[in-house]
Short mmCIF file of C-alpha atoms in Angstrom, two decimals:
data_model
loop_
_atom_site.label_atom_id
_atom_site.label_comp_id
_atom_site.label_asym_id
_atom_site.label_seq_id
_atom_site.Cartn_x
_atom_site.Cartn_y
_atom_site.Cartn_z
CA MET A 1 0.00 0.00 0.00
CA ASN A 2 1.45 3.34 -1.11
CA ALA A 3 0.83 6.89 0.07
CA GLU A 4 1.77 10.35 -1.12
CA ILE A 5 2.20 13.38 1.12
CA ILE A 6 1.31 16.80 -0.31
CA THR A 7 2.32 19.86 1.69
CA ILE A 8 0.65 23.13 0.73
CA GLY A 9 2.21 26.49 1.53
CA ASP A 10 4.65 29.00 0.10
CA GLU A 11 6.44 29.16 3.47
CA ILE A 12 7.96 25.72 2.81
CA LEU A 13 8.98 26.51 -0.77
CA ILE A 14 10.80 29.71 0.14
CA GLY A 15 12.59 28.09 3.06
CA GLN A 16 10.80 30.08 5.74
CA ILE A 17 9.95 26.87 7.62
CA VAL A 18 11.28 23.32 7.44
CA ASP A 19 8.84 20.58 6.46
CA THR A 20 8.91 18.45 9.59
CA ASN A 21 5.31 17.33 9.01
CA SER A 22 6.22 15.00 6.15
CA ALA A 23 8.91 13.30 8.21
CA PHE A 24 6.46 12.62 11.03
CA ILE A 25 3.70 11.42 8.72
CA GLY A 26 6.04 9.17 6.77
CA LYS A 27 7.32 7.57 9.94
CA GLU A 28 3.85 6.94 11.36
CA LEU A 29 2.51 5.52 8.10
CA ASN A 30 5.47 3.20 7.75
CA LYS A 31 4.81 1.77 11.21
CA ILE A 32 1.46 0.44 9.99
CA GLY A 33 2.68 -0.93 6.65
CA VAL A 34 1.99 2.07 4.41
CA SER A 35 4.95 3.05 2.22
CA VAL A 36 5.36 6.70 1.25
CA TYR A 37 5.80 6.74 -2.52
CA GLN A 38 6.37 10.47 -2.91
CA ILE A 39 6.41 13.77 -1.02
CA THR A 40 5.28 16.85 -2.93
CA SER A 41 5.40 20.50 -1.81
CA ILE A 42 3.26 22.99 -3.69
CA GLN A 43 2.09 26.59 -3.60
CA ASP A 44 -1.22 27.85 -2.23
CA GLU A 45 -2.54 28.10 -5.80
CA LYS A 46 -5.71 26.39 -7.03
CA SER A 47 -4.56 24.99 -10.38
CA HIS A 48 -1.35 23.73 -8.83
CA ILE A 49 -3.23 21.96 -6.04
CA LEU A 50 -5.71 20.41 -8.49
CA GLN A 51 -2.91 19.03 -10.65
CA ALA A 52 -1.09 17.63 -7.64
CA LEU A 53 -4.25 15.86 -6.47
CA LYS A 54 -4.84 14.40 -9.93
CA ASP A 55 -1.26 13.17 -10.23
CA ALA A 56 -1.30 11.62 -6.76
CA GLU A 57 -4.60 9.85 -7.44
CA SER A 58 -3.05 8.08 -10.41
CA ARG A 59 -0.22 6.48 -8.44
CA VAL A 60 -1.12 5.86 -4.76
CA ASP A 61 -3.81 4.50 -2.49
CA ILE A 62 -3.76 7.26 0.13
CA VAL A 63 -2.99 10.97 -0.24
CA ILE A 64 -2.21 12.94 2.93
CA ILE A 65 -2.52 16.72 2.44
CA THR A 66 -1.29 19.23 5.01
CA GLY A 67 -1.76 22.99 5.07
CA GLY A 68 -4.11 25.58 3.66
CA LEU A 69 -6.90 25.06 6.20
CA GLY A 70 -6.51 28.28 8.19
CA PRO A 71 -9.18 30.96 8.55
CA THR A 72 -7.51 33.53 6.30
CA LYS A 73 -8.14 34.17 2.59
CA ASP A 74 -4.82 32.71 1.49
CA ASP A 75 -5.87 29.27 2.77
CA ILE A 76 -7.78 27.76 -0.15
CA THR A 77 -7.51 24.01 0.34
CA LYS A 78 -11.18 23.40 1.29
CA HIS A 79 -12.51 25.32 -1.70
CA THR A 80 -10.10 23.50 -4.02
CA LEU A 81 -11.10 20.13 -2.63
CA CYS A 82 -14.73 20.98 -3.35
CA GLU A 83 -13.85 21.66 -6.97
CA TYR A 84 -11.86 18.44 -7.25
CA PHE A 85 -14.64 16.34 -5.72
CA ASP A 86 -17.48 18.28 -7.40
CA ASP A 87 -18.75 19.16 -3.95
CA SER A 88 -19.80 22.18 -1.89
CA LEU A 89 -19.11 23.44 1.61
CA VAL A 90 -21.68 22.92 4.34
CA GLN A 91 -21.63 23.98 7.97
CA ASN A 92 -20.86 21.14 10.36
CA GLU A 93 -22.53 21.78 13.71
CA MET A 94 -20.15 19.55 15.68
CA VAL A 95 -17.15 21.45 14.33
CA LEU A 96 -18.85 24.79 15.03
CA ASP A 97 -19.60 23.79 18.62
CA HIS A 98 -15.95 22.79 19.03
CA VAL A 99 -14.73 26.13 17.66
CA LYS A 100 -17.03 28.02 20.03
CA GLU A 101 -15.84 25.93 22.96
CA LEU A 102 -12.16 26.61 22.13
CA PHE A 103 -12.79 30.36 22.00
CA LYS A 104 -14.74 30.28 25.25
CA LYS A 105 -12.06 28.29 27.04
CA TYR A 106 -8.82 29.72 25.63
CA ILE A 107 -9.51 32.92 23.69
CA SER A 108 -12.26 34.53 25.74
CA THR A 109 -10.80 38.02 25.27
CA SER A 110 -11.16 37.84 21.48
CA PRO A 111 -14.49 37.93 19.63
CA LEU A 112 -15.58 34.97 17.53
CA LEU A 113 -15.26 36.35 14.00
CA GLN A 114 -16.96 35.12 10.85
CA VAL A 115 -13.67 33.67 9.61
CA ASN A 116 -13.53 31.56 12.76
CA ILE A 117 -17.10 30.40 12.31
CA ASP A 118 -16.26 29.50 8.72
CA GLN A 119 -13.79 26.91 10.00
CA ALA A 120 -16.92 24.78 10.45
CA LEU A 121 -17.55 24.85 6.68
CA VAL A 122 -16.47 21.48 5.26
CA PRO A 123 -17.09 19.56 2.02
CA SER A 124 -20.41 17.74 2.29
CA LYS A 125 -18.86 14.44 1.13
CA ALA A 126 -16.08 14.50 3.73
CA THR A 127 -15.87 12.36 6.83
CA ILE A 128 -14.82 14.75 9.59
CA LEU A 129 -11.78 13.92 11.73
CA HIS A 130 -11.98 15.64 15.12
CA ASN A 131 -9.12 18.06 15.81
CA ALA A 132 -9.01 18.45 19.58
CA ASN A 133 -6.08 20.86 19.36
CA GLY A 134 -7.41 23.41 16.86
CA THR A 135 -10.33 24.83 14.93
CA ALA A 136 -9.60 23.25 11.52
CA PRO A 137 -10.92 19.66 11.35
CA GLY A 138 -9.31 16.89 9.39
CA MET A 139 -11.25 15.65 6.36
CA TRP A 140 -11.34 12.15 4.84
CA MET A 141 -12.63 11.86 1.25
CA THR A 142 -12.57 9.16 -1.43
CA LYS A 143 -12.36 9.34 -5.21
CA ASN A 144 -11.84 6.44 -7.62
CA ASN A 145 -10.65 4.14 -4.79
CA THR A 146 -8.05 6.66 -3.62
CA VAL A 147 -8.40 8.13 -0.14
CA PHE A 148 -7.61 11.82 0.34
CA VAL A 149 -6.99 13.07 3.89
CA SER A 150 -6.68 16.82 4.42
CA LEU A 151 -5.05 17.99 7.66
CA PRO A 152 -4.04 21.36 9.13
CA GLY A 153 -0.39 22.27 8.70
CA VAL A 154 0.19 23.30 12.32
CA PRO A 155 2.48 20.49 13.56
CA PHE A 156 0.89 19.77 16.93
CA GLU A 157 -2.58 19.71 15.37
CA MET A 158 -1.43 17.48 12.50
CA LYS A 159 0.32 15.07 14.89
CA TYR A 160 -2.81 14.72 17.02
CA LEU A 161 -4.93 13.93 13.97
CA ILE A 162 -2.45 11.45 12.50
CA THR A 163 -2.08 9.61 15.80
CA ASN A 164 -5.67 9.63 17.00
CA GLU A 165 -7.76 9.73 13.84
CA VAL A 166 -5.92 8.92 10.60
CA VAL A 167 -3.76 5.95 11.62
CA PRO A 168 -6.58 4.12 13.47
CA LYS A 169 -8.93 4.65 10.50
CA ILE A 170 -6.35 3.33 8.00
CA GLN A 171 -5.74 0.30 10.21
CA LYS A 172 -9.46 -0.39 10.38
CA GLU A 173 -10.24 0.01 6.69
CA PHE A 174 -7.21 -1.46 4.89
CA ASN A 175 -5.25 -4.69 4.81
CA ARG A 176 -1.57 -3.79 4.90
CA PRO A 177 1.76 -5.64 4.74
CA PHE A 178 4.01 -5.72 7.79
CA ILE A 179 7.05 -3.47 7.50
CA LEU A 180 9.96 -3.68 9.92
CA HIS A 181 12.98 -1.40 10.11
CA LYS A 182 16.09 -1.85 12.20
CA THR A 183 18.80 0.78 12.21
CA ILE A 184 22.23 -0.17 13.50
CA ILE A 185 24.59 2.64 14.48
CA THR A 186 28.31 2.42 13.83
CA TYR A 187 31.03 4.83 14.88
CA GLY A 188 34.69 5.15 13.98
CA ILE A 189 34.54 3.62 10.50
CA GLY A 190 33.87 5.23 7.12
CA GLU A 191 31.09 4.24 4.74
CA SER A 192 33.43 2.66 2.16
CA ALA A 193 35.37 0.63 4.70
CA LEU A 194 32.12 -0.52 6.30
CA ALA A 195 30.66 -1.55 2.95
CA ASP A 196 33.79 -3.54 2.19
CA ARG A 197 33.59 -5.45 5.47
CA ILE A 198 29.96 -6.50 4.95
CA SER A 199 29.91 -6.88 1.15
CA GLU A 200 29.43 -10.67 1.09
CA TRP A 201 26.67 -10.50 3.69
CA GLU A 202 24.96 -7.69 1.77
CA GLU A 203 25.04 -9.65 -1.49
CA GLY A 204 23.42 -12.61 0.26
CA LEU A 205 20.47 -10.70 1.71
CA PRO A 206 17.06 -12.20 0.86
CA SER A 207 14.95 -10.20 -1.60
CA SER A 208 12.54 -9.20 1.18
CA VAL A 209 15.28 -7.31 3.02
CA LYS A 210 16.79 -4.03 1.83
CA LEU A 211 19.91 -2.30 3.17
CA ALA A 212 20.57 1.44 3.15
CA TYR A 213 23.73 3.27 4.22
CA LEU A 214 23.01 6.52 6.08
CA PRO A 215 26.38 8.24 6.62
CA SER A 216 26.76 11.39 8.67
CA LEU A 217 29.63 13.17 10.33
CA GLY A 218 31.54 10.62 12.37
CA MET A 219 29.08 7.75 12.09
CA VAL A 220 27.25 5.49 9.66
CA ARG A 221 23.77 4.11 10.24
CA LEU A 222 22.80 0.86 8.55
CA ARG A 223 19.06 0.63 8.01
CA LEU A 224 17.61 -2.80 7.36
CA SER A 225 14.05 -2.85 6.00
CA ALA A 226 11.98 -6.00 5.67
CA LYS A 227 8.44 -6.36 4.31
CA GLY A 228 6.05 -9.30 4.22
CA ALA A 229 2.50 -10.46 4.74
CA VAL A 230 3.17 -12.25 8.04
CA GLN A 231 4.70 -10.36 10.95
CA GLU A 232 6.35 -13.41 12.54
CA GLY A 233 8.11 -14.29 9.30
CA VAL A 234 9.41 -10.77 8.78
CA GLU A 235 10.70 -10.60 12.36
CA ALA A 236 12.45 -13.96 12.02
CA VAL A 237 14.25 -12.93 8.84
CA MET A 238 15.29 -9.63 10.39
CA ALA A 239 16.62 -11.32 13.52
CA SER A 240 18.64 -13.78 11.44
CA GLU A 241 20.25 -11.12 9.23
CA THR A 242 20.95 -8.82 12.17
CA LYS A 243 22.76 -11.61 13.99
CA LYS A 244 24.97 -12.22 10.97
CA LEU A 245 25.76 -8.52 10.72
CA TYR A 246 26.76 -8.26 14.38
CA LEU A 247 29.25 -11.10 13.92
CA LEU A 248 30.96 -9.07 11.18
CA ILE A 249 31.13 -5.59 12.71
CA ASP A 250 30.43 -5.91 16.43
CA ASP A 251 33.56 -3.88 17.22
CA VAL A 252 32.15 -0.70 15.60
CA ILE A 253 28.49 -1.01 16.64
CA TYR A 254 27.39 1.11 19.57
CA GLY A 255 23.72 0.20 19.48
CA GLU A 256 20.47 0.19 17.56
CA GLU A 257 18.25 3.14 16.77
CA ASP A 258 14.65 2.49 17.66
CA ASP A 259 13.76 6.15 18.00
CA GLU A 260 16.81 6.24 20.28
CA THR A 261 19.89 8.35 19.70
CA ILE A 262 23.34 7.93 21.23
CA GLU A 263 22.39 10.76 23.60
CA ALA A 264 19.44 8.68 24.81
CA VAL A 265 21.70 5.66 25.27
CA ILE A 266 24.13 7.75 27.34
CA ALA A 267 21.24 9.08 29.39
CA LYS A 268 20.03 5.56 30.16
CA LEU A 269 23.52 4.40 31.08
CA LEU A 270 24.15 7.28 33.46
CA THR A 271 20.69 7.03 35.01
CA SER A 272 20.87 3.27 35.54
CA LYS A 273 24.37 3.51 37.06
CA LYS A 274 23.40 6.58 39.12
CA MET A 275 26.41 8.46 37.80
CA THR A 276 26.80 12.06 36.69
CA LEU A 277 28.37 14.10 33.92
CA SER A 278 29.89 17.54 33.41
CA MET A 279 31.52 19.27 30.45
CA ALA A 280 34.09 21.88 29.51
CA GLU A 281 33.52 22.86 25.89
CA SER A 282 35.67 25.23 23.89
CA PHE A 283 35.20 25.31 20.11
CA THR A 284 32.02 23.17 20.33
CA GLY A 285 30.43 26.06 22.22
CA GLY A 286 28.02 24.01 24.33
CA THR A 287 26.72 21.90 21.45
CA ILE A 288 27.45 18.59 23.18
CA SER A 289 25.59 19.81 26.26
CA GLU A 290 22.69 20.92 24.09
CA HIS A 291 22.38 17.42 22.64
CA LEU A 292 22.37 15.77 26.04
CA THR A 293 20.08 18.21 27.85
CA ALA A 294 17.49 17.77 25.09
CA ILE A 295 16.79 14.34 26.61
CA PRO A 296 13.94 14.45 29.16
CA GLY A 297 15.20 13.79 32.67
CA ALA A 298 18.72 15.08 32.01
CA SER A 299 18.77 16.78 35.40
CA ALA A 300 19.19 13.34 36.99
CA TYR A 301 22.72 12.98 35.65
CA PHE A 302 23.87 16.24 34.00
CA LYS A 303 25.67 18.62 36.37
CA GLY A 304 26.50 21.42 33.96
CA CYS A 305 28.82 22.78 31.29
CA LEU A 306 31.48 25.46 31.30
CA VAL A 307 31.91 26.95 27.83
CA SER A 308 35.52 28.04 28.11
CA TYR A 309 35.83 29.55 24.67
CA ALA A 310 38.59 32.03 25.47
CA THR A 311 42.05 31.00 26.64
CA GLU A 312 41.83 33.20 29.76
CA VAL A 313 38.66 31.38 30.83
CA LYS A 314 40.47 28.05 30.58
CA ILE A 315 43.21 29.48 32.78
CA ASN A 316 41.26 31.64 35.24
CA VAL A 317 38.08 29.59 35.65
CA LEU A 318 39.07 26.02 34.79
CA ASN A 319 42.50 26.41 36.38
CA VAL A 320 44.43 25.08 33.41
CA PRO A 321 48.05 25.99 34.31
CA LYS A 322 49.52 28.85 32.26
CA GLU A 323 52.74 26.90 31.78
CA VAL A 324 50.81 24.00 30.22
CA VAL A 325 49.15 26.37 27.75
CA LYS A 326 52.48 28.08 27.02
CA MET A 327 54.37 24.81 26.54
CA HIS A 328 51.80 22.84 24.54
CA SER A 329 49.43 25.55 23.18
CA VAL A 330 45.76 25.89 24.03
CA VAL A 331 44.87 23.28 21.39
CA SER A 332 46.61 20.23 22.80
CA ALA A 333 46.02 16.94 24.54
CA GLN A 334 47.47 18.35 27.76
CA VAL A 335 45.01 21.26 27.85
CA ALA A 336 42.04 19.06 26.93
CA GLU A 337 42.89 16.64 29.73
CA ALA A 338 43.39 19.44 32.26
CA MET A 339 40.00 20.89 31.28
CA ALA A 340 38.29 17.51 31.73
CA ILE A 341 39.95 16.81 35.07
CA ASN A 342 39.22 20.24 36.48
CA VAL A 343 35.59 20.56 35.38
CA ARG A 344 34.97 17.10 36.86
CA LYS A 345 36.37 18.33 40.17
CA LEU A 346 34.64 21.71 39.96
CA LEU A 347 31.17 20.25 39.32
CA LYS A 348 31.73 17.06 41.34
CA SER A 349 30.69 14.65 38.60
CA ASP A 350 31.66 11.06 37.83
CA PHE A 351 32.47 11.73 34.17
CA SER A 352 33.43 14.77 32.16
CA ILE A 353 34.14 15.67 28.56
CA ALA A 354 36.41 18.46 27.35
CA THR A 355 36.96 19.80 23.85
CA THR A 356 39.57 22.13 22.45
CA GLY A 357 40.46 22.67 18.82
CA ASN A 358 40.74 24.88 15.78
CA ALA A 359 37.39 24.80 14.02
CA GLY A 360 38.42 27.61 11.66
CA PRO A 361 38.42 29.71 9.65
CA THR A 362 41.53 31.02 11.50
CA LYS A 363 43.89 29.29 13.92
CA GLY A 364 43.14 31.47 16.95
CA ASP A 365 45.51 31.09 19.93
CA SER A 366 47.27 28.02 18.56
CA ASN A 367 49.49 27.02 15.67
CA GLU A 368 47.65 23.72 15.19
CA GLU A 369 46.13 23.35 11.72
CA VAL A 370 42.49 24.22 11.17
CA GLY A 371 40.48 21.08 11.81
CA SER A 372 42.76 19.87 14.62
CA VAL A 373 40.67 18.71 17.58
CA PHE A 374 41.45 17.24 20.98
CA ILE A 375 38.72 15.51 22.98
CA ALA A 376 39.29 14.32 26.53
CA VAL A 377 37.15 12.14 28.78
CA ALA A 378 37.73 12.03 32.53
CA THR A 379 36.34 9.09 34.52
CA PRO A 380 36.60 7.85 38.10
CA LYS A 381 39.66 5.86 36.97
CA GLY A 382 41.55 8.58 35.11
CA VAL A 383 41.60 10.69 31.97
CA TYR A 384 42.49 10.08 28.35
CA SER A 385 42.35 12.12 25.18
CA GLU A 386 42.54 11.67 21.44
CA LYS A 387 43.54 13.95 18.58
CA PHE A 388 41.48 14.13 15.40
CA MET A 389 41.72 15.93 12.08
CA MET A 390 38.15 16.92 11.22
CA GLY A 391 38.65 18.82 7.93
CA SER A 392 38.45 22.50 7.07
CA GLN A 393 34.70 23.26 7.12
CA ARG A 394 33.76 24.82 10.45
CA GLU A 395 30.28 23.30 10.79
CA ARG A 396 31.57 19.87 9.85
CA VAL A 397 34.43 20.13 12.32
CA VAL A 398 32.03 20.94 15.15
CA GLN A 399 29.43 18.30 14.30
CA LYS A 400 32.00 15.54 13.73
CA SER A 401 33.59 16.43 17.05
CA VAL A 402 30.23 16.30 18.84
CA ASN A 403 29.59 12.81 17.45
CA LYS A 404 33.08 11.63 18.33
CA ALA A 405 32.84 13.01 21.88
CA LEU A 406 29.52 11.21 22.43
CA GLU A 407 31.02 8.00 21.06
CA MET A 408 34.03 8.24 23.39
CA LEU A 409 31.82 9.01 26.38
CA GLN A 410 29.44 6.15 25.72
CA LYS A 411 32.31 3.66 25.53
CA GLU A 412 33.82 4.88 28.79
CA ILE A 413 30.54 4.81 30.70
CA SER A 414 29.91 1.25 29.48
CA LYS A 415 33.08 0.09 31.25
CA PHE A 416 31.59 0.82 34.67
#
C-alpha cells in the first residue's frame, strides 16, 4: 500500500519553515505498513493543487494533504477540494460547537469572528476527523478508490490527527503488509570501509530485506528494511540477518536506533548507574551539552557545562596551568585533559568531557592546523584524550567532534 504526502504552503517553498510534518507522517505511516511513494510540496494556488491531487490519485492508495486550512483568505484548500470532488461546503454543527468551545475556554478576550465560524464549513462528502487541538478539522474523502486526507499544517494539530484519527482509521479500513525497520549505528569507521567489510553478507540478503547506508559526520547508520504479509516471518528474517551482521562488525556497533539516539543511550547508562556528567567545551560552544540536555530527565545525571571559549577562561576559571598552555598551546592533549579533570572536580561529577580545537576559519591562539581537535574524557579511573583531524569546514568540524565526543563518552561509561 502506497501513500503520497502533499504539503501546501509557500512558506515551505521559500525556506521560511522546514517541512517536519512529512517526516512525522512518513514515519507513522510506515509503522502500519503504508509506504510513502512520494512527497510533494506545492504553492497555495488552485490549479497547482488540483494538478497535484490528480497526479497523486493516479499512483497511490492514500494521499495525505497538510496545510491551507486556516481561517484567512490565502488558505484555499477546502474550496479546491470541493472543486476536485465536485462538492460544496456545508456547515458542520459539531465542528462549530468545538470552535465556540475553544474560544470560550482559551480565547475569551477575542471575539468569535466570521472567519472563525467558517472553519466549520467542510465539504459535504467528507468524513470529519476531530481536531481536539485546533479549529480546523481533518477531512477524509474518497475518489476512484483513492483516499484523500486533508489535515491542518500546524504540527501539533497534525500530529494529534495522524495519531488519534488517521492511523486508526487506515488500520481499520485497509489490509496492509508488515514493515519492519532496524537501524544499527556504527562509529569510527567510514562508509566505504564498512561496505567492504559487509559486502558478502549484503550480497546474500534475501529479496525481502533491503539495506541502506546513512552516513553522517563521524558515524554510519545501517538501516535494514523487511516487508512481508506475516509479521512473525518478517521478524524472524530480520533477527537472522541482524545476527549475521553483528558477527561481522560488532567492534564498531554502539547500538540500535529504535527512535533512540546515542544521547538517549548515554542518558540511560548514566541514570541506571546513578552516575553524573559535566563538560568543559571550547570550540564546540556548548553543542554537546545541548544534545544531552534535550533528553527528558537530564537533570538526573547532568551537572553542567562550562563553555571556556577564550584562553583566559580556561586558565582563570578552569584552572588550566599557564605553563601547560604556554608549553603545549591551548589546542593540545594536555590542555584538553586538564580541562576535563578540572571541570569534573569543579562540578563534582563522575564523568566529564572536554573539547579544544581549531574549528576555523583562523587558527586562533594556537598554531595547530584548522580542523585539529582534541577531545578528553575524565572518569573515576583517570583521563584520556585523542587527537582528530576533522577537515576544514567549520560546521563539519564541530558536528564531527560532537559525534566523536559522544562516542568516546558512551564507551567509557559502558566500562563501569
